[in-house]
mmCIF file of C-alpha atoms in Angstrom:
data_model
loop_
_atom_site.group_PDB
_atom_site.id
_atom_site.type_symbol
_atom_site.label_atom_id
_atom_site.label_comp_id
_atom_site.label_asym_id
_atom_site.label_seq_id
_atom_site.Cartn_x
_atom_site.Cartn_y
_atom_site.Cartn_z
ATOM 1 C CA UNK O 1 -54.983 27.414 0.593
ATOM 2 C CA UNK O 2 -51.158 28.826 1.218
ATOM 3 C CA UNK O 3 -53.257 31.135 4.041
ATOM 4 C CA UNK O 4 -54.104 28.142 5.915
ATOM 5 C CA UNK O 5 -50.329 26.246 5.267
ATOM 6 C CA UNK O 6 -49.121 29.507 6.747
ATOM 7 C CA UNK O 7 -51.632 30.003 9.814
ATOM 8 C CA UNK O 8 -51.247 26.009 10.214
ATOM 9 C CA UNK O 9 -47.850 26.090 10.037
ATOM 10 C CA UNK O 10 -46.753 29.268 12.399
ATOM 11 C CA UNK O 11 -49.169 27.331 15.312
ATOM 12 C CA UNK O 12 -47.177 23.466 14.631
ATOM 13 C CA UNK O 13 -44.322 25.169 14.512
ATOM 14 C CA UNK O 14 -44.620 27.305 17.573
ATOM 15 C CA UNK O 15 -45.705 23.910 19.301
ATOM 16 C CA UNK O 16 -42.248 22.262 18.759
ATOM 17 C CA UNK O 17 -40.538 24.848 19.764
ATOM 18 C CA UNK O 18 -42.550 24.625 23.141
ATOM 19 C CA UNK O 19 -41.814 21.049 23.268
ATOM 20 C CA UNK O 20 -37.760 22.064 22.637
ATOM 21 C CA UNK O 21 -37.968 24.385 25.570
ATOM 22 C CA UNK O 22 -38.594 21.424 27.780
ATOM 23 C CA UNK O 23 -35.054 20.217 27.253
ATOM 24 C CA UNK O 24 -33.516 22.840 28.633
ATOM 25 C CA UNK O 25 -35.695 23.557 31.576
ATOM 26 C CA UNK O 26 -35.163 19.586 32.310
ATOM 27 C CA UNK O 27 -31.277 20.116 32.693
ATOM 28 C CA UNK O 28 -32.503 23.067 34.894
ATOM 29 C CA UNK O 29 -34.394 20.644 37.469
ATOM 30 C CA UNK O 30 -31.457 17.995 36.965
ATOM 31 C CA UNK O 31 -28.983 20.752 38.622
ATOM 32 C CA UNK O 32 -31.774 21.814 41.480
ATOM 33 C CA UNK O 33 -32.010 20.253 44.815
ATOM 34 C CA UNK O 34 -35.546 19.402 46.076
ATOM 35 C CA UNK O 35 -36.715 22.426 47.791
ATOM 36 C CA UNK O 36 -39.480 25.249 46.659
ATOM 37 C CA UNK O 37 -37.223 26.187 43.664
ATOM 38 C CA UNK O 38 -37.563 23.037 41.889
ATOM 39 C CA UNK O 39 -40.754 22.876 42.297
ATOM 40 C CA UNK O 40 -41.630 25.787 40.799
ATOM 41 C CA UNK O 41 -39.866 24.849 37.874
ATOM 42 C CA UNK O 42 -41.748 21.671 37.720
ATOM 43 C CA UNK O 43 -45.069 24.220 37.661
ATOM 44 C CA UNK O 44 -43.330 25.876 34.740
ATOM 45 C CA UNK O 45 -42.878 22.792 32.980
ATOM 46 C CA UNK O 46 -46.816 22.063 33.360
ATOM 47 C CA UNK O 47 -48.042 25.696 31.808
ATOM 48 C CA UNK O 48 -45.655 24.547 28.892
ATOM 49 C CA UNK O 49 -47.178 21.402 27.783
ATOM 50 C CA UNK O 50 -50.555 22.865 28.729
ATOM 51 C CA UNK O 51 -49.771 25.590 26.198
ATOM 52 C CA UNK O 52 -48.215 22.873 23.972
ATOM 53 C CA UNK O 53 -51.870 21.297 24.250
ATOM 54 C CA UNK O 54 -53.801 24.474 23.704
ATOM 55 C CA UNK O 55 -51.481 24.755 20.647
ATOM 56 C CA UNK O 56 -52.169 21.581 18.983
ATOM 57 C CA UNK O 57 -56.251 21.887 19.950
ATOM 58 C CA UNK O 58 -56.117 25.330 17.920
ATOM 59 C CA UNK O 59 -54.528 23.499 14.622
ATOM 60 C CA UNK O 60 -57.032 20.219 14.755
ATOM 61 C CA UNK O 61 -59.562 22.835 15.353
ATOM 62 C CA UNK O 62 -58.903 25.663 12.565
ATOM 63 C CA UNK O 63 -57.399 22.836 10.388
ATOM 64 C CA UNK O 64 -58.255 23.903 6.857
ATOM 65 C CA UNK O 65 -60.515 26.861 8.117
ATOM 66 C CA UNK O 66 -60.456 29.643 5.485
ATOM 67 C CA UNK O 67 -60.128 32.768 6.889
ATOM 68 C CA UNK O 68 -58.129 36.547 6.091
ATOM 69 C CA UNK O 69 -55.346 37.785 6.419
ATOM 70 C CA UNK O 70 -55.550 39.240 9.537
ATOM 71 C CA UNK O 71 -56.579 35.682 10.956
ATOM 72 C CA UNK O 72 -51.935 35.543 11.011
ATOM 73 C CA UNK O 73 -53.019 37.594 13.859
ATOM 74 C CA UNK O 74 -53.364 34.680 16.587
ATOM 75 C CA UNK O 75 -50.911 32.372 15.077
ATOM 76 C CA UNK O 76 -47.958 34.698 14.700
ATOM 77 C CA UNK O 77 -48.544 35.569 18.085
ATOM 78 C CA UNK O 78 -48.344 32.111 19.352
ATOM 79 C CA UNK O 79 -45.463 31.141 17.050
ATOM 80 C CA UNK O 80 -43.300 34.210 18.760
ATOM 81 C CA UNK O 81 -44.541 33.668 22.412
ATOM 82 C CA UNK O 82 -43.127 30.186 21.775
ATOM 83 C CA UNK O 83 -40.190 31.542 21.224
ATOM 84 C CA UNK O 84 -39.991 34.159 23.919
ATOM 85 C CA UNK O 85 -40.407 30.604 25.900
ATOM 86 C CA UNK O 86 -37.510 28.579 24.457
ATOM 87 C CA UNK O 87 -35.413 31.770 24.426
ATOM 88 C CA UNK O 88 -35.872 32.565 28.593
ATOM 89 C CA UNK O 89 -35.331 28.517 29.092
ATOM 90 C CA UNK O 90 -31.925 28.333 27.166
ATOM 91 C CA UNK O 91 -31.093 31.470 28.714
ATOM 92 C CA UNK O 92 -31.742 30.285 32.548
ATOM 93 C CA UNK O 93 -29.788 27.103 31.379
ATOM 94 C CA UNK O 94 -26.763 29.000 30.178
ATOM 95 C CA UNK O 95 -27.040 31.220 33.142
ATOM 96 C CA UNK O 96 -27.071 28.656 35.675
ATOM 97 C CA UNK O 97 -24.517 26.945 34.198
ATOM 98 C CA UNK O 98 -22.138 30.013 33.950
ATOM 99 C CA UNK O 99 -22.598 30.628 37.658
ATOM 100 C CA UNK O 100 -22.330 27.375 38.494
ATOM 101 C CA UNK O 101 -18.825 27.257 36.800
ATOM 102 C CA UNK O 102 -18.274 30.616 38.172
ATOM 103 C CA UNK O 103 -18.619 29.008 41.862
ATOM 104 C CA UNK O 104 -16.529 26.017 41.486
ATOM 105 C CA UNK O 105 -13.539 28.085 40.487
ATOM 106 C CA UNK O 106 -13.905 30.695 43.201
ATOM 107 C CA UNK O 107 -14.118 27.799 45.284
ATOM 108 C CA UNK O 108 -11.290 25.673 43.777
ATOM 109 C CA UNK O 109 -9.340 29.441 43.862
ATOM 110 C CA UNK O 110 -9.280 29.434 47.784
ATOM 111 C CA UNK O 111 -9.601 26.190 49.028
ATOM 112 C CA UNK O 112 -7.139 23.566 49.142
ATOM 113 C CA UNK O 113 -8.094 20.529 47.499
ATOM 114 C CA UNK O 114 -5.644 17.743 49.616
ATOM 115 C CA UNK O 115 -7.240 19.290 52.899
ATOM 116 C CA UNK O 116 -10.588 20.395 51.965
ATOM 117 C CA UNK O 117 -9.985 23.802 54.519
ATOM 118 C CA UNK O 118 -9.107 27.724 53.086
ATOM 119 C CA UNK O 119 -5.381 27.780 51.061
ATOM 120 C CA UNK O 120 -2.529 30.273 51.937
ATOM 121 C CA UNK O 121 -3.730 32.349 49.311
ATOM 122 C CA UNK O 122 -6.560 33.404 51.120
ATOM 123 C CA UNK O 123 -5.084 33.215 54.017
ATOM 124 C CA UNK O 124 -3.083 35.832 53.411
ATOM 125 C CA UNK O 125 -5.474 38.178 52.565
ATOM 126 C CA UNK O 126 -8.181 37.439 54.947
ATOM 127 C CA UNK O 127 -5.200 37.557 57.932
ATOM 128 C CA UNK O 128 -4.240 41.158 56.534
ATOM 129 C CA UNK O 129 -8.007 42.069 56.726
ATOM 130 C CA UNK O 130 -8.897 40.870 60.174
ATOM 131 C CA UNK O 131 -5.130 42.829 61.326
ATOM 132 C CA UNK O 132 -6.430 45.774 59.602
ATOM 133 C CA UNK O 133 -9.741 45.033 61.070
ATOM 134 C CA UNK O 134 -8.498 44.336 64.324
ATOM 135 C CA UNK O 135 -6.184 47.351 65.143
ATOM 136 C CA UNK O 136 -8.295 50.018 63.737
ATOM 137 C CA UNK O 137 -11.394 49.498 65.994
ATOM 138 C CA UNK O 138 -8.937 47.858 69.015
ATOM 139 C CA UNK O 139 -10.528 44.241 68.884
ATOM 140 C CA UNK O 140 -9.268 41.421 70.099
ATOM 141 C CA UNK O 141 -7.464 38.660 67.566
ATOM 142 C CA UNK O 142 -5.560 35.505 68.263
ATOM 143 C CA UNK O 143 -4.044 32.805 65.782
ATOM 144 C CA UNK O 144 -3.446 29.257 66.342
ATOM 145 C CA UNK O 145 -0.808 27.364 64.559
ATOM 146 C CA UNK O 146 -1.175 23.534 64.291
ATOM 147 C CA UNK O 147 1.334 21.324 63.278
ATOM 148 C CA UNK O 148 1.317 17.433 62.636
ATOM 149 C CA UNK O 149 3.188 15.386 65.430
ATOM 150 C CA UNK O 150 5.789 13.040 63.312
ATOM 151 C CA UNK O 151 3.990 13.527 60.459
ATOM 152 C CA UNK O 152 6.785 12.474 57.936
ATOM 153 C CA UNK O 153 7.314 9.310 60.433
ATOM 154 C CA UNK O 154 3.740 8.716 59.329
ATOM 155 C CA UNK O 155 4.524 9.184 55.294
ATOM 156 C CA UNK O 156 7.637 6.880 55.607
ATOM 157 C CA UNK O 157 5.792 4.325 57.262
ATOM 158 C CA UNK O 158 2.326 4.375 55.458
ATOM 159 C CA UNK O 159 3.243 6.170 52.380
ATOM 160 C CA UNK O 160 2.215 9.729 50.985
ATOM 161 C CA UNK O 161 -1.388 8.650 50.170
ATOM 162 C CA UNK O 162 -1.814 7.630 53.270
ATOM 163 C CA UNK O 163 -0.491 10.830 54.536
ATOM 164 C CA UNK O 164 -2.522 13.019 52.403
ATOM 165 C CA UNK O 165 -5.763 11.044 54.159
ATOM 166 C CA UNK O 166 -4.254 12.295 57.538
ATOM 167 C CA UNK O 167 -4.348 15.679 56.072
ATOM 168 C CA UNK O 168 -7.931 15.423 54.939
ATOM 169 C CA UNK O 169 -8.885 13.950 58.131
ATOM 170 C CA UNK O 170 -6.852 16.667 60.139
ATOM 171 C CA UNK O 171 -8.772 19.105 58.021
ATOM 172 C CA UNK O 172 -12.275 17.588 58.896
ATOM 173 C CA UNK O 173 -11.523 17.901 62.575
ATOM 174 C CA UNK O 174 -10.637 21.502 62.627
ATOM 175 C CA UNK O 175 -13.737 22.365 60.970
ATOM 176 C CA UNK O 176 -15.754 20.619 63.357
ATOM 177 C CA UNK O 177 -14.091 22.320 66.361
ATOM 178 C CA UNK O 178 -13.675 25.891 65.434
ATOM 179 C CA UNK O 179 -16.652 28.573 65.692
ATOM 180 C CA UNK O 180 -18.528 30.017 62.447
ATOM 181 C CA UNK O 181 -16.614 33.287 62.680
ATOM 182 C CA UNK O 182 -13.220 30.977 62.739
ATOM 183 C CA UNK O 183 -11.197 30.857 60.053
ATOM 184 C CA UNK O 184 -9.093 27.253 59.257
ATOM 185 C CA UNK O 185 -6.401 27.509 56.406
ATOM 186 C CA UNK O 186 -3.388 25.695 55.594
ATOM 187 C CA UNK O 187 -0.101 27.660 56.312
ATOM 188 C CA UNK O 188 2.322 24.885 54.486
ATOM 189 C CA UNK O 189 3.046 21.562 54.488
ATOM 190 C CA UNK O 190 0.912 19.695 57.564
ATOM 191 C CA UNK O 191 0.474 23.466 59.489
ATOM 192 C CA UNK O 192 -2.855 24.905 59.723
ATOM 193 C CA UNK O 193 -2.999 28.298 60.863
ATOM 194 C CA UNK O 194 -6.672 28.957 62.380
ATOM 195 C CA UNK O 195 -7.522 33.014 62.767
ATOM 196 C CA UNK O 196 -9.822 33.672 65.287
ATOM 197 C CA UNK O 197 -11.601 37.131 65.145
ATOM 198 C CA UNK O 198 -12.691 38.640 68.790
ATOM 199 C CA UNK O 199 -10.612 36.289 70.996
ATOM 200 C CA UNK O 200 -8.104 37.322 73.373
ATOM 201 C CA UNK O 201 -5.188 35.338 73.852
ATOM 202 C CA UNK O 202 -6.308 33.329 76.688
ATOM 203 C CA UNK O 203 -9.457 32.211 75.157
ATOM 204 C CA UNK O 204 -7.593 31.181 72.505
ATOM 205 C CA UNK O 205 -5.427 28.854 74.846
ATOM 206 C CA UNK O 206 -8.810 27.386 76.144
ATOM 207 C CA UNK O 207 -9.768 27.013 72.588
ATOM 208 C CA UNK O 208 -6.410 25.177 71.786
ATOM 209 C CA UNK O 209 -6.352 22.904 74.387
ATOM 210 C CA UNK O 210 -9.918 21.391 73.427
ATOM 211 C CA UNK O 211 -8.874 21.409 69.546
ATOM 212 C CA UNK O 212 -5.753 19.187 71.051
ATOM 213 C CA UNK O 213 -7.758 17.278 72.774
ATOM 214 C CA UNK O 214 -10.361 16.750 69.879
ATOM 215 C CA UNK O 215 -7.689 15.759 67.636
ATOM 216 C CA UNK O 216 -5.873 13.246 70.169
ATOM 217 C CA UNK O 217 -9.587 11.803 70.791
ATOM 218 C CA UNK O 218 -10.300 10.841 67.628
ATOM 219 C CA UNK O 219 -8.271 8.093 65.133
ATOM 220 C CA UNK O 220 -8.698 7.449 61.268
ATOM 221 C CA UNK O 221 -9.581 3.853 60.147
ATOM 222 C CA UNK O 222 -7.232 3.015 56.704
ATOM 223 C CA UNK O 223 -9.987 0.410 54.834
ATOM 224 C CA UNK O 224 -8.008 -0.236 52.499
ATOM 225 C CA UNK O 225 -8.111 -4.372 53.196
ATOM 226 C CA UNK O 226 -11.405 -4.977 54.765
ATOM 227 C CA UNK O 227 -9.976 -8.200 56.576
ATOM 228 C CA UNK O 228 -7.197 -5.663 58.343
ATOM 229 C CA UNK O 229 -8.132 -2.416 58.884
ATOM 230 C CA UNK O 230 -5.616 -0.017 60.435
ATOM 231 C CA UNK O 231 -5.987 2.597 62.572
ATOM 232 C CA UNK O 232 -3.478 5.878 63.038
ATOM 233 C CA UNK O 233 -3.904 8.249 65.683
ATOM 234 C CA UNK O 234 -2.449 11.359 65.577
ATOM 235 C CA UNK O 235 -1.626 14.450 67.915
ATOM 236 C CA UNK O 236 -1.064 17.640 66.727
ATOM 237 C CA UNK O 237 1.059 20.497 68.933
ATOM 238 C CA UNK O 238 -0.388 24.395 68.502
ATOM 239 C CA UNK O 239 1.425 27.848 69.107
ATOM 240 C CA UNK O 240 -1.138 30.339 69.875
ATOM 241 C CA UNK O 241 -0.575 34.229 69.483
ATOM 242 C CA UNK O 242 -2.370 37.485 69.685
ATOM 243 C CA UNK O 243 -1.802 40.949 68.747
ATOM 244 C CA UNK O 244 -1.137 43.461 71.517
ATOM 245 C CA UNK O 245 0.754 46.477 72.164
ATOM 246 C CA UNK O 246 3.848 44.746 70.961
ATOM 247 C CA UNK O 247 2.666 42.601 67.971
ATOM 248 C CA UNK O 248 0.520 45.151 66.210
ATOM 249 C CA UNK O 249 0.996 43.817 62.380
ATOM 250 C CA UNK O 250 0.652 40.211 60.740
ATOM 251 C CA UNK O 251 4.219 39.219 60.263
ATOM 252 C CA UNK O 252 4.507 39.701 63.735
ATOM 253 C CA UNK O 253 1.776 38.120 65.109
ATOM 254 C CA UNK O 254 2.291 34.793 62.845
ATOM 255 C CA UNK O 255 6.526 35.079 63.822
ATOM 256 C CA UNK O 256 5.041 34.834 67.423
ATOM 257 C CA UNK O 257 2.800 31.845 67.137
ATOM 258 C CA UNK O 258 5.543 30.093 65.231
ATOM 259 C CA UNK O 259 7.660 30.546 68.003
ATOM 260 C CA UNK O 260 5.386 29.161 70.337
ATOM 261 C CA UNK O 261 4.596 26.331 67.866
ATOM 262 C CA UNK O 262 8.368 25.295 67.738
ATOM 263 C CA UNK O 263 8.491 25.370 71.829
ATOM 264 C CA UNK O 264 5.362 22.990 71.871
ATOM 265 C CA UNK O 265 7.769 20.751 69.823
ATOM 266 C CA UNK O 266 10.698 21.056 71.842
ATOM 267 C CA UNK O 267 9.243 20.309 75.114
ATOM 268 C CA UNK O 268 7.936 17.279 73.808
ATOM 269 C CA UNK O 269 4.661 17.466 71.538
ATOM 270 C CA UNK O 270 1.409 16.709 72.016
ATOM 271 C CA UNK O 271 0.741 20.923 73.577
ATOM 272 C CA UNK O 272 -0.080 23.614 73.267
ATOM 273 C CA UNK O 273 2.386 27.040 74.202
ATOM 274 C CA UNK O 274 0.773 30.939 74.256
ATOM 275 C CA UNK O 275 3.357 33.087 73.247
ATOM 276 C CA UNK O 276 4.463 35.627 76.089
ATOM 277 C CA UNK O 277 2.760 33.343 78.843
ATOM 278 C CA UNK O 278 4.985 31.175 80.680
ATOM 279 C CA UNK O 279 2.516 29.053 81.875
ATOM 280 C CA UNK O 280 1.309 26.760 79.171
ATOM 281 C CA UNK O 281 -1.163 23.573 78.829
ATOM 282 C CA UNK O 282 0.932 20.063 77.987
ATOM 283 C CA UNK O 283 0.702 16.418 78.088
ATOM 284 C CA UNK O 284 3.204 13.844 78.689
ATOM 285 C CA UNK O 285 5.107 13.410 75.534
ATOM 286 C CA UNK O 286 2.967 10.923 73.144
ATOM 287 C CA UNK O 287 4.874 9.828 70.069
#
């Protein structure tokens, strides 16, 4: 009689403890997108409750079978497979969950959370690693700083919210204008400094002129009263720089496109200026 409890007992038991395994591999498929992953886990899922069946058919069917000893064999075996089971599933969980929390604070570590682009932290160290880059195997690189037109004319009048929206949006449109091996980052305040690996300078001036064009293209719709909705355009001006016999570190290179940025202002907005090239692309003064 207690042999049977036990052999009994070790099989029901190792069938909850299948049935407990499902909860974690169900917050596994709750964090999965659709794709071949997920499904996969779904197939896991179905061996478990077919092994949860098999486990229950083997207790109706040896219920109150006498037997030996040795007959622990089977049912220990289940009871501690079911556990391997529930073991790898909270495992996955907590691992998936670590990494996951892992990745959202790299990500919160470098990014800037008003604009939604790279923050000077990195930055600064990916600028000092495409200089490095840059001057040891004599590559091109050019920066482009961008700067808000009147932007505190814009947080007097509308408010800082408002103003952190034009940021956001600013952000937005950078990303969807520079290339995959561009880098977008904000420098401080409303500048963005975009690095941009293997250009030469005047590329770079092409490149700005279109992002200034982009931006002045474009306007951001304020819903915040659905009966009025307001629109702001903005314009940004850009000083563009690149390293060269003369500018051959970092400091340099971002002294020189801050220059140029604070001649786009002075001549009026709304432009671009390359550093060291007298001829630059404009627009009549707009705002």
């Amino acid at each position: 009689m207690m042999l049977n409890l036990l052999t009994e007992g070790l099989v029901i038991a190792g069938a909850c403890v299948l049935i407990a395994s499902l909860v974690p591999v169900g917050h596994i498929i709750a964090q999965l997108p659709s794709g071949p992953v997920r499904r996969r886990w779904y197939a896991l899922t179905g061996f478990i409750t077919l092994f949860i069946v098999g486990y229950i058919s083997y207790a109706v069917f040896f219920w109150n079978h006498s037997g030996n000893w040795h007959d622990l064999i089977v049912p220990g075996v289940f009871f501690f497979g079911a556990g391997f089971v529930w073991l790898t599933a909270t495992l996955s969980l907590q691992t998936a969950t670590d990494v996951r929390r892992v990745t959202i604070l790299e990500h919160e570590s470098i990014n800037d959370p008003v604009i939604g682009i790279y923050n000077r932290r990195y930055l600064d160290l990916r600028l000092e690693k495409e200089c490095t880059r840059a001057t040891r195997y004599m590559l091109p690189l050019s920066v482009l700083l961008v700067d808000i037109d009147h932007f505190k004319r814009i947080n007097d009048t509308y408010g800082h919210q408002v103003g952190d929206l034009v940021l956001s949006y600013l952000g937005k449109l950078l990303l969807q204008a520079i290339r995959d091996s561009d880098i977008a980052a904000r420098y401080g305040g409303d500048e963005m400094l975009i690095i941009s690996p293997n250009t030469t300078i005047y590329f770079a001036g092409s490149f700005a002129e279109r992002l200034r064009q982009h931006v002045e293209t474009h306007e951001l719709v304020l819903t915040n009263n659905p009966n009025t909705p307001r629109e702001i355009r903005i314009t940004v001006s850009i000083g563009v720089a690149s390293l060269s016999q003369e500018t051959t570190n970092c400091q340099r290179l971002i002294h020189n496109a801050d220059e140029a940025l604070y001649r786009a202002k002075q001549e009026g907005r709304n432009r671009i200026v390359i550093h060291g090239i007298n001829v630059h692309k404009a627009t009549p003064p707009d705002g």
